[in-house]
Amino acid sequence: MKVKDLENLNNEGVDSLSSKERRRFLQFGLSITGVFLGGSIFSLTSALKAQGALRGGNIPVTDFPYSPHYTMVIRQNHCIDCERCLEACRSTNSVPAHGYRTTILERSVPIAQDQRERIFMPILCNHCNNPPCVRVCPTQATYKDETNGIVRMKPEKCIGCKTCMAACPYNARYFNEENRAIDKCDFCYDTKLKESGGKITACAAACPANVRIFGDLTDPESDAYKLIHSPDKVVWVLRPETDTLPNVFYMNA
Amino acid sequence: MISYLKTNTLSSTSMNQVLIFVGLALISGFGLSFGIHSLLVGHDQTFGTSREVPWGILVSPYVFFACLSTGLCIVSSLGQVFGIDTFRPIVPRTVFLALITMATGLMCITLELESPWRVGFYALLSPHQSSNIWWKTTIYSLYLIFMLFNFMSLALKKKKRAKIFAIIALVTVTMGNLNMNSDMELLGARGFWSENYMPLYFLSLSTLTGCAAILLFSWLGKVFGGQILNIEDHRALKSTGKLFMVLLLGILYFTGVKVMGGFFPQFTKNPEAMSLLVQGGFALNFWIGEVALAVLIPLGLILVTRGTNSNILAIAGFSCLLGVFVLFYDLVIVGQLIPHYYQYNVVDLPKYYTYNPSLHEIMITTGAIFFFLAAFVLGEILFKKTYSS
């Protein structure tokens, strides 16, 4: 149907809508709002369930499985690609020159005809709640920390099969030739969190534009919690179709 | 055409046969020495793999030899487990081939690991039951032991015991084969091969390669030993040839499904990878290797000769093995070439990642193939009596 045809139609008004249809419409709206506003929903429900919610399905909301439940919010429109986060990560975690734990991708997104927007998108391990890398590891060299949900490594157990690298949808892992094991972001658990009581990661501390907000999803006072639960902001995750339930969230704020 | 005479005499081992074995073993050792070098200096110095494409060509011979061994075990079970008399004459050689192919496959995957010395320790002390890789390696290692006992029982003419080990090995290797599929499917996060038909495809491919190897190596064994095929051997090969032809038709169907996926995205779960395979940079591999060498040429040869000429059957088997090796190379590599963030309009991100096998990887693969050939020749020298019984 063309726009002109639509304009010629009579307005039926809302009086003729049945209460059943109204309810369905409201449920649909609430579902969409829930999907975009609830950080816990992104973290705990699968992509399929989220898609189901978009179609008017039910979203089971449960407690966060970890305490503290570490997360990172990336305010990507603040990123200027200064790469201080990358340098901080390298120096703090002794990352060799041949690898990286985090990097910044440069995107060129079409916004109108012949117009593109340049966006810098920092990426790192998403510390997924359903991590394919953990599932495939034959020796439990990589594992999900039962306390805080960080996907960590025990390098001494790594046999170098690189299946986790092949399984990771985020290209978040590399093989460290120095200790002959896979290396990845652990939210600076070994180098900062464990020693300083779990406050902030090296990359978040180094960022001059507050792009990377590290925090705890179970702590309402945490900046990350507040951002994810801001009702006026849209939150999203990378590659939701892979059903990994990431704990790194993206937003423009 | 060749004549079929019943022969009871076995020729003694000649110096030429020993020299052939030594030559093959030396080439194998030379190739595998590149693997030792890679272990010492690190794969980043010697392999063509990268962060984006972590699995290289060495995974292909592993998958190839493991599937080949599965197929050989299945075909050998027709004679020794299911009691089909026609297949009995080829059982001992087939079991030995199954044994050495699996050993070759496991050797390949060991050399593909960056830190293989940790396997023995942590695969036992820290096993991960949710990992298909763990299950697969464990299952294949157990299978190797069962096949060893199976062959030893055959050599000692303990038929009942041989049958028991054959049954256990058959069940074990089928489990391993299904794990192989799950293994790849789990990597679906990167557009790998998660098509619904994959379990059946893997099992059919395995049996196909098993038949192809029997046709080729039974013939080669006779040529190597200076013997003439007797009537029973010929009958067994003819039956294997028939099974081979049926499986070729099955694989032709699956190849058709791939072609559909390559041209029409709605027929596949990984349209980018399928398109790359069928009409992109891997099209030559696909059409020459997977279509012509693996299926059409063997099928044509068998149809033209009606599957009665053992020489032609051997050539068909060789062509098929060559094609399936290319198929497994494509299977391992193509899925990895789809960039992780391809849908995010990332600046300077290539449409496809690239991977080229390095000299070291090629030499290790060559070494592994020659290891298998040397082991085959050794088997022909040492187990003549077992094979002819």
PDB file of C-alpha atoms in Angstrom, chain A residues 3-248:
ATOM      1  CA  VAL A   3       1.478   6.426   1.533  1.00  0.00           C
ATOM      2  CA  LYS A   4      -1.131   8.330  -0.453  1.00  0.00           C
ATOM      3  CA  ASP A   5      -3.536   5.435  -0.142  1.00  0.00           C
ATOM      4  CA  LEU A   6      -2.953   5.414   3.592  1.00  0.00           C
ATOM      5  CA  GLU A   7      -3.681   9.127   3.811  1.00  0.00           C
ATOM      6  CA  ASN A   8      -6.986   8.642   2.059  1.00  0.00           C
ATOM      7  CA  LEU A   9      -8.167   6.064   4.576  1.00  0.00           C
ATOM      8  CA  ASN A  10     -10.595   7.020   7.318  1.00  0.00           C
ATOM      9  CA  ASN A  11      -9.282   7.053  10.856  1.00  0.00           C
ATOM     10  CA  GLU A  12     -11.027   4.212  12.655  1.00  0.00           C
ATOM     11  CA  GLY A  13     -10.010   5.557  16.079  1.00  0.00           C
ATOM     12  CA  VAL A  14      -9.240   3.382  19.072  1.00  0.00           C
ATOM     13  CA  ASP A  15     -12.820   2.949  20.204  1.00  0.00           C
ATOM     14  CA  SER A  16     -13.331  -0.023  17.969  1.00  0.00           C
ATOM     15  CA  LEU A  17     -10.296  -1.914  19.353  1.00  0.00           C
ATOM     16  CA  SER A  18     -11.190  -4.867  21.497  1.00  0.00           C
ATOM     17  CA  SER A  19      -9.698  -5.042  24.995  1.00  0.00           C
ATOM     18  CA  LYS A  20      -7.890  -8.242  23.969  1.00  0.00           C
ATOM     19  CA  GLU A  21      -6.086  -6.419  21.163  1.00  0.00           C
ATOM     20  CA  ARG A  22      -5.224  -3.537  23.493  1.00  0.00           C
ATOM     21  CA  ARG A  23      -3.743  -5.950  25.999  1.00  0.00           C
ATOM     22  CA  ARG A  24      -1.694  -7.660  23.300  1.00  0.00           C
ATOM     23  CA  PHE A  25      -0.372  -4.313  22.116  1.00  0.00           C
ATOM     24  CA  LEU A  26       0.584  -3.290  25.658  1.00  0.00           C
ATOM     25  CA  GLN A  27       2.256  -6.646  26.323  1.00  0.00           C
ATOM     26  CA  PHE A  28       4.254  -6.279  23.141  1.00  0.00           C
ATOM     27  CA  GLY A  29       5.391  -2.784  24.138  1.00  0.00           C
ATOM     28  CA  LEU A  30       6.342  -3.909  27.630  1.00  0.00           C
ATOM     29  CA  SER A  31       8.284  -6.828  26.247  1.00  0.00           C
ATOM     30  CA  ILE A  32      10.315  -4.601  23.960  1.00  0.00           C
ATOM     31  CA  THR A  33      10.943  -2.157  26.787  1.00  0.00           C
ATOM     32  CA  GLY A  34      12.052  -5.027  28.971  1.00  0.00           C
ATOM     33  CA  VAL A  35      14.472  -6.294  26.374  1.00  0.00           C
ATOM     34  CA  PHE A  36      16.133  -2.946  25.808  1.00  0.00           C
ATOM     35  CA  LEU A  37      16.178  -1.634  29.342  1.00  0.00           C
ATOM     36  CA  GLY A  38      16.820  -4.627  31.549  1.00  0.00           C
ATOM     37  CA  GLY A  39      20.511  -5.425  31.863  1.00  0.00           C
ATOM     38  CA  SER A  40      19.663  -8.619  33.645  1.00  0.00           C
ATOM     39  CA  ILE A  41      17.606  -9.736  30.701  1.00  0.00           C
ATOM     40  CA  PHE A  42      20.510  -9.458  28.295  1.00  0.00           C
ATOM     41  CA  SER A  43      22.737 -11.236  30.689  1.00  0.00           C
ATOM     42  CA  LEU A  44      20.524 -14.083  31.696  1.00  0.00           C
ATOM     43  CA  THR A  45      18.267 -14.914  28.794  1.00  0.00           C
ATOM     44  CA  SER A  46      19.302 -16.450  25.569  1.00  0.00           C
ATOM     45  CA  ALA A  47      19.090 -14.575  22.290  1.00  0.00           C
ATOM     46  CA  LEU A  48      16.289 -16.854  21.252  1.00  0.00           C
ATOM     47  CA  LYS A  49      14.279 -15.942  24.332  1.00  0.00           C
ATOM     48  CA  ALA A  50      14.967 -12.270  23.707  1.00  0.00           C
ATOM     49  CA  GLN A  51      13.751 -12.656  20.150  1.00  0.00           C
ATOM     50  CA  GLY A  52      10.722 -14.449  21.536  1.00  0.00           C
ATOM     51  CA  ALA A  53      10.108 -11.428  23.763  1.00  0.00           C
ATOM     52  CA  LEU A  54      10.162  -9.177  20.739  1.00  0.00           C
ATOM     53  CA  ARG A  55       7.395 -11.290  19.331  1.00  0.00           C
ATOM     54  CA  GLY A  56       5.398 -10.945  22.529  1.00  0.00           C
ATOM     55  CA  GLY A  57       6.778 -13.934  24.426  1.00  0.00           C
ATOM     56  CA  ASN A  58       7.633 -14.163  28.112  1.00  0.00           C
ATOM     57  CA  ILE A  59      11.044 -13.350  29.521  1.00  0.00           C
ATOM     58  CA  PRO A  60      12.032 -15.205  32.675  1.00  0.00           C
ATOM     59  CA  VAL A  61      13.932 -12.791  34.920  1.00  0.00           C
ATOM     60  CA  THR A  62      15.986 -14.477  37.585  1.00  0.00           C
ATOM     61  CA  ASP A  63      18.725 -13.462  40.004  1.00  0.00           C
ATOM     62  CA  PHE A  64      22.230 -12.722  38.833  1.00  0.00           C
ATOM     63  CA  PRO A  65      24.191 -15.972  39.039  1.00  0.00           C
ATOM     64  CA  TYR A  66      27.373 -14.414  40.454  1.00  0.00           C
ATOM     65  CA  SER A  67      28.162 -12.109  43.330  1.00  0.00           C
ATOM     66  CA  PRO A  68      29.835  -9.833  42.500  1.00  0.00           C
ATOM     67  CA  HIS A  69      28.630 -10.166  38.920  1.00  0.00           C
ATOM     68  CA  TYR A  70      31.311  -8.226  37.057  1.00  0.00           C
ATOM     69  CA  THR A  71      30.344  -6.362  33.931  1.00  0.00           C
ATOM     70  CA  MET A  72      31.608  -3.643  31.662  1.00  0.00           C
ATOM     71  CA  VAL A  73      29.530  -1.003  29.936  1.00  0.00           C
ATOM     72  CA  ILE A  74      31.074   0.525  26.816  1.00  0.00           C
ATOM     73  CA  ARG A  75      29.829   4.056  26.122  1.00  0.00           C
ATOM     74  CA  GLN A  76      30.971   3.790  22.548  1.00  0.00           C
ATOM     75  CA  ASN A  77      30.046   7.292  21.385  1.00  0.00           C
ATOM     76  CA  HIS A  78      32.592   8.660  23.877  1.00  0.00           C
ATOM     77  CA  CYS A  79      35.511   6.693  22.431  1.00  0.00           C
ATOM     78  CA  ILE A  80      38.087   8.791  20.561  1.00  0.00           C
ATOM     79  CA  ASP A  81      40.473   5.921  19.777  1.00  0.00           C
ATOM     80  CA  CYS A  82      43.309   7.344  21.896  1.00  0.00           C
ATOM     81  CA  GLU A  83      44.306   3.751  22.706  1.00  0.00           C
ATOM     82  CA  ARG A  84      45.334   4.522  26.266  1.00  0.00           C
ATOM     83  CA  CYS A  85      43.231   1.574  27.360  1.00  0.00           C
ATOM     84  CA  LEU A  86      45.254  -0.714  25.103  1.00  0.00           C
ATOM     85  CA  GLU A  87      48.535   0.561  26.495  1.00  0.00           C
ATOM     86  CA  ALA A  88      47.291   0.202  30.062  1.00  0.00           C
ATOM     87  CA  CYS A  89      46.172  -3.344  29.370  1.00  0.00           C
ATOM     88  CA  ARG A  90      49.527  -4.266  27.841  1.00  0.00           C
ATOM     89  CA  SER A  91      51.615  -2.855  30.663  1.00  0.00           C
ATOM     90  CA  THR A  92      49.385  -4.112  33.486  1.00  0.00           C
ATOM     91  CA  ASN A  93      48.956  -7.643  32.208  1.00  0.00           C
ATOM     92  CA  SER A  94      52.332  -8.092  30.473  1.00  0.00           C
ATOM     93  CA  VAL A  95      50.682  -8.681  27.115  1.00  0.00           C
ATOM     94  CA  PRO A  96      53.342  -9.559  24.517  1.00  0.00           C
ATOM     95  CA  ALA A  97      53.702  -7.599  21.288  1.00  0.00           C
ATOM     96  CA  HIS A  98      52.285 -10.444  19.176  1.00  0.00           C
ATOM     97  CA  GLY A  99      48.908 -10.410  20.947  1.00  0.00           C
ATOM     98  CA  TYR A 100      46.263  -8.249  22.541  1.00  0.00           C
ATOM     99  CA  ARG A 101      43.527  -8.705  25.132  1.00  0.00           C
ATOM    100  CA  THR A 102      41.491  -5.743  23.980  1.00  0.00           C
ATOM    101  CA  THR A 103      41.448  -3.565  20.897  1.00  0.00           C
ATOM    102  CA  ILE A 104      39.376  -0.823  19.255  1.00  0.00           C
ATOM    103  CA  LEU A 105      37.561  -1.436  15.983  1.00  0.00           C
ATOM    104  CA  GLU A 106      36.769   1.448  13.685  1.00  0.00           C
ATOM    105  CA  ARG A 107      33.340   1.257  12.135  1.00  0.00           C
ATOM    106  CA  SER A 108      31.901   3.172   9.212  1.00  0.00           C
ATOM    107  CA  VAL A 109      28.156   2.952   9.605  1.00  0.00           C
ATOM    108  CA  PRO A 110      25.758   4.167   6.902  1.00  0.00           C
ATOM    109  CA  ILE A 111      23.322   6.697   8.375  1.00  0.00           C
ATOM    110  CA  ALA A 112      21.825   8.150   5.195  1.00  0.00           C
ATOM    111  CA  GLN A 113      22.382   8.034   1.470  1.00  0.00           C
ATOM    112  CA  ASP A 114      26.069   8.758   0.813  1.00  0.00           C
ATOM    113  CA  GLN A 115      26.586   9.541   4.484  1.00  0.00           C
ATOM    114  CA  ARG A 116      28.464   7.415   6.955  1.00  0.00           C
ATOM    115  CA  GLU A 117      29.208   7.806  10.615  1.00  0.00           C
ATOM    116  CA  ARG A 118      32.629   6.908  12.036  1.00  0.00           C
ATOM    117  CA  ILE A 119      32.339   4.963  15.307  1.00  0.00           C
ATOM    118  CA  PHE A 120      35.061   3.508  17.505  1.00  0.00           C
ATOM    119  CA  MET A 121      34.065   0.255  19.105  1.00  0.00           C
ATOM    120  CA  PRO A 122      36.310  -1.150  21.862  1.00  0.00           C
ATOM    121  CA  ILE A 123      36.161  -4.937  22.092  1.00  0.00           C
ATOM    122  CA  LEU A 124      37.354  -7.409  24.695  1.00  0.00           C
ATOM    123  CA  CYS A 125      36.332 -10.756  26.159  1.00  0.00           C
ATOM    124  CA  ASN A 126      32.593 -10.605  26.828  1.00  0.00           C
ATOM    125  CA  HIS A 127      32.809 -12.950  29.838  1.00  0.00           C
ATOM    126  CA  CYS A 128      29.714 -14.647  28.516  1.00  0.00           C
ATOM    127  CA  ASN A 129      27.295 -16.441  30.788  1.00  0.00           C
ATOM    128  CA  ASN A 130      27.144 -19.141  28.134  1.00  0.00           C
ATOM    129  CA  PRO A 131      30.777 -19.135  26.969  1.00  0.00           C
ATOM    130  CA  PRO A 132      31.518 -21.434  24.005  1.00  0.00           C
ATOM    131  CA  CYS A 133      35.240 -21.267  24.790  1.00  0.00           C
ATOM    132  CA  VAL A 134      34.694 -22.855  28.211  1.00  0.00           C
ATOM    133  CA  ARG A 135      32.425 -25.512  26.777  1.00  0.00           C
ATOM    134  CA  VAL A 136      35.001 -26.723  24.232  1.00  0.00           C
ATOM    135  CA  CYS A 137      38.151 -26.700  26.377  1.00  0.00           C
ATOM    136  CA  PRO A 138      39.249 -30.324  26.885  1.00  0.00           C
ATOM    137  CA  THR A 139      41.294 -29.769  30.062  1.00  0.00           C
ATOM    138  CA  GLN A 140      39.336 -27.026  31.862  1.00  0.00           C
ATOM    139  CA  ALA A 141      42.241 -24.677  31.228  1.00  0.00           C
ATOM    140  CA  THR A 142      39.659 -21.987  30.633  1.00  0.00           C
ATOM    141  CA  TYR A 143      36.760 -21.786  33.038  1.00  0.00           C
ATOM    142  CA  LYS A 144      34.023 -19.574  34.380  1.00  0.00           C
ATOM    143  CA  ASP A 145      34.891 -18.320  37.861  1.00  0.00           C
ATOM    144  CA  GLU A 146      32.069 -19.560  40.064  1.00  0.00           C
ATOM    145  CA  THR A 147      32.225 -16.499  42.317  1.00  0.00           C
ATOM    146  CA  ASN A 148      32.387 -13.546  39.987  1.00  0.00           C
ATOM    147  CA  GLY A 149      31.607 -14.959  36.534  1.00  0.00           C
ATOM    148  CA  ILE A 150      34.914 -13.927  34.965  1.00  0.00           C
ATOM    149  CA  VAL A 151      36.097 -16.280  32.217  1.00  0.00           C
ATOM    150  CA  ARG A 152      39.618 -17.068  33.414  1.00  0.00           C
ATOM    151  CA  MET A 153      42.609 -19.153  32.348  1.00  0.00           C
ATOM    152  CA  LYS A 154      44.828 -21.714  34.027  1.00  0.00           C
ATOM    153  CA  PRO A 155      47.750 -21.499  31.585  1.00  0.00           C
ATOM    154  CA  GLU A 156      49.516 -24.537  33.021  1.00  0.00           C
ATOM    155  CA  LYS A 157      46.618 -26.720  31.825  1.00  0.00           C
ATOM    156  CA  CYS A 158      46.428 -25.351  28.275  1.00  0.00           C
ATOM    157  CA  ILE A 159      47.428 -27.875  25.615  1.00  0.00           C
ATOM    158  CA  GLY A 160      47.320 -25.338  22.787  1.00  0.00           C
ATOM    159  CA  CYS A 161      44.560 -26.978  20.741  1.00  0.00           C
ATOM    160  CA  LYS A 162      43.137 -23.496  20.037  1.00  0.00           C
ATOM    161  CA  THR A 163      39.577 -24.780  19.947  1.00  0.00           C
ATOM    162  CA  CYS A 164      38.552 -21.956  22.280  1.00  0.00           C
ATOM    163  CA  MET A 165      39.986 -19.457  19.789  1.00  0.00           C
ATOM    164  CA  ALA A 166      37.962 -21.060  17.006  1.00  0.00           C
ATOM    165  CA  ALA A 167      34.834 -21.111  19.173  1.00  0.00           C
ATOM    166  CA  CYS A 168      34.974 -17.527  20.462  1.00  0.00           C
ATOM    167  CA  PRO A 169      32.643 -15.316  18.412  1.00  0.00           C
ATOM    168  CA  TYR A 170      34.439 -12.162  19.599  1.00  0.00           C
ATOM    169  CA  ASN A 171      38.053 -12.882  18.575  1.00  0.00           C
ATOM    170  CA  ALA A 172      38.979 -12.270  22.204  1.00  0.00           C
ATOM    171  CA  ARG A 173      41.744 -14.852  22.565  1.00  0.00           C
ATOM    172  CA  TYR A 174      45.290 -15.271  21.357  1.00  0.00           C
ATOM    173  CA  PHE A 175      48.055 -17.775  21.910  1.00  0.00           C
ATOM    174  CA  ASN A 176      50.806 -16.450  24.136  1.00  0.00           C
ATOM    175  CA  GLU A 177      54.019 -18.011  22.888  1.00  0.00           C
ATOM    176  CA  GLU A 178      55.834 -16.961  26.049  1.00  0.00           C
ATOM    177  CA  ASN A 179      54.004 -19.378  28.329  1.00  0.00           C
ATOM    178  CA  ARG A 180      52.698 -21.595  25.513  1.00  0.00           C
ATOM    179  CA  ALA A 181      49.076 -21.057  26.530  1.00  0.00           C
ATOM    180  CA  ILE A 182      46.012 -19.101  25.490  1.00  0.00           C
ATOM    181  CA  ASP A 183      45.753 -15.638  26.999  1.00  0.00           C
ATOM    182  CA  LYS A 184      42.710 -13.384  27.281  1.00  0.00           C
ATOM    183  CA  CYS A 185      41.126 -10.547  29.233  1.00  0.00           C
ATOM    184  CA  ASP A 186      40.240 -11.497  32.800  1.00  0.00           C
ATOM    185  CA  PHE A 187      39.013  -8.043  33.845  1.00  0.00           C
ATOM    186  CA  CYS A 188      42.525  -7.654  35.341  1.00  0.00           C
ATOM    187  CA  TYR A 189      41.563 -10.171  37.996  1.00  0.00           C
ATOM    188  CA  ASP A 190      45.095 -11.437  38.581  1.00  0.00           C
ATOM    189  CA  THR A 191      46.806  -8.075  38.322  1.00  0.00           C
ATOM    190  CA  LYS A 192      44.379  -5.615  39.898  1.00  0.00           C
ATOM    191  CA  LEU A 193      41.052  -6.929  41.211  1.00  0.00           C
ATOM    192  CA  LYS A 194      42.445  -9.636  43.434  1.00  0.00           C
ATOM    193  CA  GLU A 195      44.981  -7.252  44.982  1.00  0.00           C
ATOM    194  CA  SER A 196      43.038  -3.988  45.149  1.00  0.00           C
ATOM    195  CA  GLY A 197      39.733  -5.439  46.208  1.00  0.00           C
ATOM    196  CA  GLY A 198      37.905  -5.496  42.893  1.00  0.00           C
ATOM    197  CA  LYS A 199      37.315  -1.856  42.037  1.00  0.00           C
ATOM    198  CA  ILE A 200      38.420  -1.173  38.468  1.00  0.00           C
ATOM    199  CA  THR A 201      40.260  -2.633  35.493  1.00  0.00           C
ATOM    200  CA  ALA A 202      43.397  -1.098  33.975  1.00  0.00           C
ATOM    201  CA  CYS A 203      41.655  -0.134  30.731  1.00  0.00           C
ATOM    202  CA  ALA A 204      38.753   1.543  32.541  1.00  0.00           C
ATOM    203  CA  ALA A 205      41.135   3.428  34.821  1.00  0.00           C
ATOM    204  CA  ALA A 206      43.191   4.691  31.893  1.00  0.00           C
ATOM    205  CA  CYS A 207      40.279   5.875  29.745  1.00  0.00           C
ATOM    206  CA  PRO A 208      40.152   9.711  29.703  1.00  0.00           C
ATOM    207  CA  ALA A 209      36.599   9.784  28.314  1.00  0.00           C
ATOM    208  CA  ASN A 210      34.985   7.299  30.688  1.00  0.00           C
ATOM    209  CA  VAL A 211      34.163   4.991  27.826  1.00  0.00           C
ATOM    210  CA  ARG A 212      34.726   1.783  29.764  1.00  0.00           C
ATOM    211  CA  ILE A 213      32.621   1.578  32.889  1.00  0.00           C
ATOM    212  CA  PHE A 214      33.520  -1.424  34.997  1.00  0.00           C
ATOM    213  CA  GLY A 215      31.184  -2.528  37.746  1.00  0.00           C
ATOM    214  CA  ASP A 216      29.008  -5.038  39.495  1.00  0.00           C
ATOM    215  CA  LEU A 217      25.572  -5.928  38.161  1.00  0.00           C
ATOM    216  CA  THR A 218      24.375  -6.889  41.630  1.00  0.00           C
ATOM    217  CA  ASP A 219      25.323  -3.541  43.181  1.00  0.00           C
ATOM    218  CA  PRO A 220      22.706  -0.804  42.566  1.00  0.00           C
ATOM    219  CA  GLU A 221      25.318   1.797  43.548  1.00  0.00           C
ATOM    220  CA  SER A 222      27.668   0.700  40.773  1.00  0.00           C
ATOM    221  CA  ASP A 223      27.915   3.075  37.789  1.00  0.00           C
ATOM    222  CA  ALA A 224      27.617   0.137  35.436  1.00  0.00           C
ATOM    223  CA  TYR A 225      24.405  -0.961  37.134  1.00  0.00           C
ATOM    224  CA  LYS A 226      22.969   2.545  36.935  1.00  0.00           C
ATOM    225  CA  LEU A 227      23.823   2.914  33.252  1.00  0.00           C
ATOM    226  CA  ILE A 228      22.343  -0.426  32.271  1.00  0.00           C
ATOM    227  CA  HIS A 229      19.184   0.326  34.198  1.00  0.00           C
ATOM    228  CA  SER A 230      18.734   3.856  32.837  1.00  0.00           C
ATOM    229  CA  PRO A 231      15.237   3.795  31.361  1.00  0.00           C
ATOM    230  CA  ASP A 232      16.082   6.325  28.660  1.00  0.00           C
ATOM    231  CA  LYS A 233      19.071   4.493  27.217  1.00  0.00           C
ATOM    232  CA  VAL A 234      19.257   1.677  24.697  1.00  0.00           C
ATOM    233  CA  VAL A 235      21.641  -1.108  25.668  1.00  0.00           C
ATOM    234  CA  TRP A 236      22.872  -3.807  23.332  1.00  0.00           C
ATOM    235  CA  VAL A 237      25.384  -6.630  23.163  1.00  0.00           C
ATOM    236  CA  LEU A 238      27.604  -7.806  20.313  1.00  0.00           C
ATOM    237  CA  ARG A 239      26.594 -10.744  18.159  1.00  0.00           C
ATOM    238  CA  PRO A 240      23.466 -11.679  20.129  1.00  0.00           C
ATOM    239  CA  GLU A 241      22.665 -14.319  17.508  1.00  0.00           C
ATOM    240  CA  THR A 242      25.418 -16.532  18.924  1.00  0.00           C
ATOM    241  CA  ASP A 243      23.453 -16.964  22.150  1.00  0.00           C
ATOM    242  CA  THR A 244      26.466 -16.454  24.398  1.00  0.00           C
ATOM    243  CA  LEU A 245      24.783 -14.072  26.888  1.00  0.00           C
ATOM    244  CA  PRO A 246      27.620 -11.533  27.134  1.00  0.00           C
ATOM    245  CA  ASN A 247      28.422  -9.421  30.198  1.00  0.00           C
ATOM    246  CA  VAL A 248      29.872  -6.550  28.176  1.00  0.00           C
TER     247      VAL A 248
END
